[in-house]
XYZ file of C-alpha atoms in Angstrom:
399
model
C 38.545 31.873 16.873
C 35.030 30.445 17.368
C 34.308 26.924 18.573
C 32.709 26.161 15.188
C 35.919 27.136 13.376
C 38.029 25.080 15.775
C 35.770 22.044 15.169
C 35.934 22.523 11.399
C 39.738 22.871 11.411
C 40.102 19.711 13.460
C 37.933 17.725 11.041
C 40.029 18.957 8.133
C 43.293 18.022 9.849
C 42.189 14.530 10.848
C 40.671 13.342 7.584
C 40.942 9.614 8.364
C 39.092 9.913 11.669
C 36.493 12.136 10.009
C 36.008 9.558 7.269
C 35.557 6.746 9.794
C 33.065 8.862 11.726
C 31.077 9.565 8.546
C 31.117 5.905 7.494
C 29.700 4.821 10.832
C 26.814 7.275 10.605
C 26.288 6.564 6.914
C 25.859 2.812 7.525
C 23.064 3.395 10.017
C 21.239 6.015 7.959
C 21.538 4.188 4.617
C 20.234 0.938 6.139
C 17.178 2.613 7.630
C 16.413 4.618 4.467
C 16.761 1.542 2.234
C 14.515 -0.665 4.367
C 11.884 2.034 4.882
C 11.794 2.744 1.130
C 11.381 -0.953 0.325
C 8.617 -1.456 2.909
C 6.728 1.628 1.731
C 7.004 0.556 -1.919
C 5.760 -2.939 -1.035
C 2.708 -1.520 0.728
C 1.947 0.757 -2.222
C 2.325 -2.192 -4.603
C -0.049 -4.211 -2.422
C -2.583 -1.392 -2.680
C -2.296 -1.383 -6.463
C -2.780 -5.155 -6.575
C -5.795 -4.900 -4.286
C -7.411 -2.648 -6.885
C -7.039 -5.499 -9.394
C -8.901 -7.877 -7.102
C -12.119 -5.959 -7.763
C -14.552 -4.984 -5.026
C -13.402 -4.533 -1.442
C -16.933 -4.364 -0.029
C -20.037 -6.297 -1.098
C -23.515 -5.212 0.012
C -26.419 -7.643 -0.324
C -30.054 -7.349 0.810
C -30.623 -8.168 4.453
C -33.098 -10.945 5.104
C -34.177 -13.440 7.707
C -34.221 -17.090 6.822
C -34.627 -20.597 8.039
C -33.019 -23.861 7.014
C -35.088 -27.041 7.509
C -33.274 -30.352 7.927
C -34.617 -33.872 7.917
C -31.944 -36.090 9.416
C -28.713 -34.788 7.938
C -30.280 -33.583 4.694
C -31.188 -29.979 3.878
C -34.831 -30.055 2.836
C -35.413 -26.360 2.219
C -33.759 -22.997 2.685
C -36.427 -20.331 3.136
C -35.739 -16.594 3.025
C -38.349 -14.143 4.265
C -38.593 -10.473 5.249
C -36.210 -9.599 2.366
C -35.336 -5.898 2.267
C -34.183 -4.981 -1.255
C -31.443 -2.502 -2.058
C -32.597 0.657 -3.834
C -31.219 3.815 -5.433
C -31.509 5.617 -2.101
C -28.897 3.223 -0.722
C -26.410 4.437 -3.340
C -26.885 7.989 -2.057
C -26.299 6.813 1.519
C -23.105 4.983 0.552
C -21.724 8.152 -1.012
C -22.424 10.052 2.219
C -20.266 8.016 4.642
C -17.475 9.878 6.509
C -14.790 8.001 4.527
C -16.494 8.679 1.165
C -13.247 10.176 -0.192
C -11.786 6.663 -0.079
C -14.499 5.288 -2.380
C -13.278 4.675 -5.909
C -16.112 2.836 -7.703
C -19.669 1.874 -6.775
C -21.144 -0.831 -9.008
C -24.774 -1.893 -8.433
C -26.170 -4.925 -10.248
C -29.365 -6.894 -10.597
C -29.351 -10.675 -11.062
C -32.343 -12.689 -12.201
C -33.490 -15.753 -14.096
C -34.717 -15.169 -17.655
C -35.752 -17.173 -20.686
C -32.997 -17.143 -23.285
C -34.030 -18.876 -26.541
C -36.599 -21.018 -24.708
C -34.127 -22.050 -21.992
C -33.461 -20.614 -18.548
C -30.368 -18.479 -18.070
C -28.987 -16.207 -15.382
C -28.954 -12.544 -16.452
C -26.848 -9.844 -14.760
C -27.650 -6.177 -15.224
C -24.597 -3.943 -14.796
C -23.494 -0.378 -15.264
C -20.974 -1.149 -17.963
C -18.251 1.388 -17.163
C -18.271 0.884 -13.391
C -18.540 -2.908 -13.477
C -15.743 -3.537 -15.931
C -13.465 -0.789 -14.589
C -13.721 -2.500 -11.196
C -12.918 -5.877 -12.808
C -10.183 -5.210 -15.374
C -9.523 -8.951 -15.814
C -12.787 -9.173 -17.790
C -11.656 -9.482 -21.397
C -13.384 -10.545 -24.599
C -12.396 -13.433 -26.827
C -14.700 -12.107 -29.539
C -16.549 -8.852 -30.185
C -18.658 -7.321 -32.928
C -16.506 -5.344 -35.339
C -13.192 -6.863 -34.187
C -11.465 -9.474 -36.325
C -10.339 -12.715 -34.608
C -6.815 -12.340 -33.213
C -7.038 -8.572 -32.977
C -6.757 -6.866 -29.609
C -10.090 -6.620 -27.783
C -11.420 -3.221 -26.792
C -11.358 -2.333 -23.073
C -14.759 -3.414 -21.754
C -14.992 -0.298 -19.591
C -14.927 1.756 -22.810
C -17.362 -0.486 -24.653
C -20.641 1.232 -25.546
C -23.086 -1.562 -24.746
C -26.402 -0.806 -26.525
C -29.750 -1.402 -24.836
C -30.339 -4.459 -27.040
C -26.807 -5.802 -26.545
C -25.678 -8.880 -24.637
C -22.268 -10.093 -23.440
C -22.149 -13.858 -22.970
C -20.020 -15.942 -20.643
C -18.023 -18.550 -22.526
C -20.103 -21.480 -21.227
C -23.337 -19.766 -22.276
C -21.932 -19.156 -25.751
C -20.905 -22.817 -26.074
C -24.223 -24.085 -24.724
C -26.235 -22.053 -27.239
C -23.615 -22.347 -29.998
C -23.791 -18.551 -30.133
C -21.433 -16.205 -31.946
C -21.007 -12.461 -31.922
C -23.625 -10.764 -34.067
C -26.248 -13.473 -33.411
C -29.749 -12.454 -32.396
C -31.147 -14.130 -29.279
C -34.575 -13.959 -27.656
C -34.570 -12.729 -24.065
C -37.991 -12.947 -22.374
C -39.519 -12.602 -25.815
C -37.424 -9.607 -26.880
C -34.655 -9.696 -29.477
C -31.083 -8.929 -28.369
C -27.775 -8.981 -30.246
C -24.649 -10.721 -28.932
C -22.088 -7.909 -28.776
C -19.257 -9.921 -27.216
C -18.180 -13.203 -25.663
C -15.996 -13.222 -22.554
C -12.753 -15.113 -22.166
C -12.924 -18.252 -20.039
C -12.303 -17.510 -16.343
C -13.057 -20.884 -14.768
C -15.587 -19.297 -12.411
C -19.299 -18.502 -12.213
C -18.882 -15.641 -14.699
C -18.543 -18.246 -17.469
C -22.240 -19.117 -17.056
C -23.692 -15.603 -16.931
C -25.240 -13.236 -19.448
C -24.594 -9.497 -19.082
C -26.777 -6.593 -20.210
C -27.378 -2.953 -19.307
C -28.742 -2.509 -15.789
C -31.814 -0.360 -16.688
C -32.796 -2.885 -19.379
C -32.558 -5.791 -16.946
C -34.532 -3.906 -14.298
C -37.307 -3.351 -16.828
C -37.237 -6.978 -18.052
C -37.509 -8.275 -14.484
C -40.022 -5.584 -13.498
C -37.708 -4.384 -10.710
C -37.108 -0.716 -11.481
C -34.749 0.915 -8.981
C -33.973 -2.431 -7.281
C -30.525 -4.058 -6.953
C -29.441 -7.588 -6.057
C -26.118 -6.368 -4.739
C -23.835 -3.357 -4.645
C -20.063 -3.738 -4.936
C -17.717 -1.010 -3.720
C -14.035 -0.593 -4.560
C -11.842 1.777 -2.568
C -8.550 3.518 -3.250
C -6.701 0.635 -1.606
C -3.307 2.153 -0.935
C -4.845 4.020 1.948
C -8.506 3.009 2.179
C -9.761 1.962 5.648
C -11.881 -0.951 4.392
C -13.093 -2.149 7.784
C -14.054 1.394 8.847
C -15.877 1.974 5.559
C -17.789 -1.289 5.960
C -18.764 -0.346 9.518
C -19.993 3.067 8.399
C -22.084 1.521 5.605
C -23.575 -0.995 8.025
C -24.749 1.803 10.321
C -26.602 3.654 7.539
C -27.948 0.659 5.556
C -30.468 -1.124 7.793
C -31.705 -3.118 4.794
C -28.209 -4.171 3.671
C -25.726 -6.813 4.779
C -22.195 -5.377 4.376
C -19.162 -7.633 3.968
C -15.543 -6.435 3.708
C -13.446 -8.577 1.367
C -9.746 -8.746 2.193
C -9.064 -12.450 1.903
C -7.455 -12.075 -1.524
C -4.638 -9.977 -0.106
C -4.187 -11.492 3.354
C -1.254 -13.730 2.427
C 0.630 -10.927 0.668
C -0.191 -8.512 3.488
C 1.142 -10.944 6.099
C 4.325 -11.371 4.050
C 4.850 -7.619 3.971
C 4.200 -7.373 7.720
C 6.806 -10.059 8.391
C 9.306 -8.290 6.138
C 8.539 -5.000 7.893
C 9.174 -6.595 11.294
C 12.469 -7.987 10.020
C 13.297 -4.553 8.587
C 12.645 -2.787 11.876
C 14.745 -5.283 13.831
C 17.579 -5.112 11.287
C 17.421 -1.295 11.371
C 17.770 -1.273 15.158
C 20.763 -3.612 14.941
C 22.334 -1.441 12.219
C 21.818 1.687 14.321
C 23.409 0.041 17.379
C 26.397 -0.991 15.262
C 26.653 2.542 13.898
C 26.537 4.020 17.406
C 29.250 1.620 18.590
C 31.381 2.450 15.550
C 31.056 6.189 16.165
C 31.729 5.890 19.915
C 34.947 3.939 19.280
C 36.048 6.447 16.634
C 35.291 9.427 18.884
C 37.076 7.863 21.890
C 40.119 7.204 19.726
C 40.030 10.822 18.569
C 39.782 12.091 22.154
C 42.747 9.963 23.237
C 44.822 11.385 20.378
C 43.873 14.944 21.375
C 44.759 14.749 25.065
C 47.428 17.447 24.721
C 45.213 19.693 22.609
C 42.256 19.427 24.993
C 44.515 20.009 28.019
C 45.857 23.177 26.414
C 42.305 24.378 25.682
C 41.449 23.880 29.356
C 44.632 25.632 30.449
C 43.875 28.755 28.395
C 40.383 29.116 29.829
C 38.068 26.680 28.053
C 35.460 25.336 30.447
C 34.246 21.759 30.486
C 31.055 22.902 28.741
C 33.122 24.306 25.884
C 34.977 20.992 25.440
C 31.696 19.049 25.385
C 30.271 21.551 22.918
C 33.361 21.212 20.696
C 33.252 17.406 20.521
C 29.493 17.256 19.878
C 29.688 20.040 17.295
C 32.300 18.090 15.347
C 30.001 15.063 15.314
C 27.020 17.154 14.181
C 28.964 18.705 11.292
C 29.949 15.262 10.045
C 26.431 13.910 10.636
C 24.837 16.445 8.304
C 26.975 15.277 5.407
C 26.513 11.628 6.432
C 22.727 12.124 6.467
C 22.684 13.422 2.884
C 25.046 10.731 1.595
C 23.175 8.058 3.565
C 19.886 9.185 2.027
C 21.310 8.874 -1.498
C 23.003 5.546 -0.747
C 19.899 4.131 0.951
C 17.678 4.980 -2.004
C 20.219 3.517 -4.402
C 20.403 0.278 -2.400
C 16.606 0.109 -2.258
C 16.239 0.499 -6.027
C 18.854 -2.166 -6.751
C 18.222 -4.719 -4.000
C 14.549 -3.983 -3.262
C 12.918 -6.397 -5.741
C 15.189 -9.234 -4.555
C 14.578 -8.570 -0.858
C 10.840 -8.055 -1.346
C 10.492 -11.145 -3.559
C 7.955 -9.302 -5.717
C 7.862 -7.088 -8.783
C 7.985 -3.691 -7.134
C 9.100 -0.322 -8.465
C 10.926 1.704 -5.835
C 10.998 5.455 -6.573
C 13.356 7.980 -5.023
C 11.749 8.658 -1.651
C 12.527 12.378 -1.286
C 10.292 12.576 1.778
C 12.996 10.744 3.754
C 15.797 13.277 3.241
C 14.973 15.400 6.303
C 14.278 12.366 8.545
C 17.590 10.871 7.335
C 19.510 13.998 8.300
C 17.681 14.212 11.629
C 18.452 10.549 12.352
C 22.104 11.119 11.525
C 22.311 14.118 13.876
C 20.610 12.202 16.708
C 22.986 9.278 16.242
C 25.958 11.648 16.265
C 24.862 13.418 19.454
C 24.091 10.182 21.315
C 27.344 8.584 20.185
C 29.506 11.568 21.099
C 28.107 12.195 24.596
C 30.407 9.746 26.409
C 33.572 10.728 24.477
C 32.692 14.406 25.064
C 32.246 13.879 28.808
C 35.515 11.967 28.947
C 37.304 14.771 27.097
C 35.817 17.387 29.445
C 37.030 15.462 32.487
C 40.715 15.503 31.409
C 43.100 17.212 33.819
C 44.592 20.369 32.221
C 47.983 19.487 33.711
C 47.991 16.182 31.804
C 48.985 17.984 28.636
C 51.965 19.676 30.263
C 53.212 16.522 31.991
C 53.184 14.719 28.625
C 55.247 17.347 26.823
């Protein structure tokens, strides 16, 4: 009879001890799987929310300037040696080493114009890129859509060359409505839509197609700024910003992460707690298994003594005890993986304190089984050594 068969027969005969051994391993594995699944889901959710914040990197023209004070009052703020952003800079941005992490590049031109004999601030944008990057931009009114009906996605809106989108404050100031014709630097434009109120500077802006604005301002191929959004679940924002800085001598590159810092710190704190709790759970599991294995060894003193008496070496006894633990650990790893994922799906949103969807993390099944085996081997070493050190005559003296 092989050692494997002996180990299997013993596990079948001592079902209670086998169950206790499996429970100990299962607790450790399920705890680690659950916490790792929750932490990973939280980080993915953070990445998805970062996408909603809009641009991650803002590039503006580099310039030198000087502020002149008289007493404590700012008299003038002079900018000189301004180096504008151009179309060639867009090509350079798309050539950085981490270009695969770039999701959207949205250039824009901002300038002062005459709107119906009054000054207004006009923003030229590439419609699809700008409003895909900023999905919170919604319309309260639009040509061809009845009041109260759902507004069309701005990223899908076909903004004509003579079309304008007004911020809500601009619309109120001019008493403008969708379909109205307005004069922009002496040219007629039609109000295609009016934005919802955001309570920010967007409320006072007028939007039009970028090429049209460049022509109106006589700045063909020139941009006031370039905004870049990355695939934020995995995008190395700081590295991307550094790479852009090195290839854009005429641009000032700023990485924007402030919007997510609080949530990111919360996740980091939860992750630290998760790692500490996992270590504690693993130590408890190891202790549980060691106690169970020692109890099993004490109950098998006669059996082990007989094995030694009929020729089993100490190595064979150690191999037998560890093999029993490994067999149980494989089943405990699978059950622990299933239980851990189930716990994560049920308890995850409450522990994370955020709306997070936790999928079945199939990538953890092999690590869960490996962790279970490692725990089993470490926990069974001392009981195995103790069993191997038993005197063969002990069994016969006890009969």
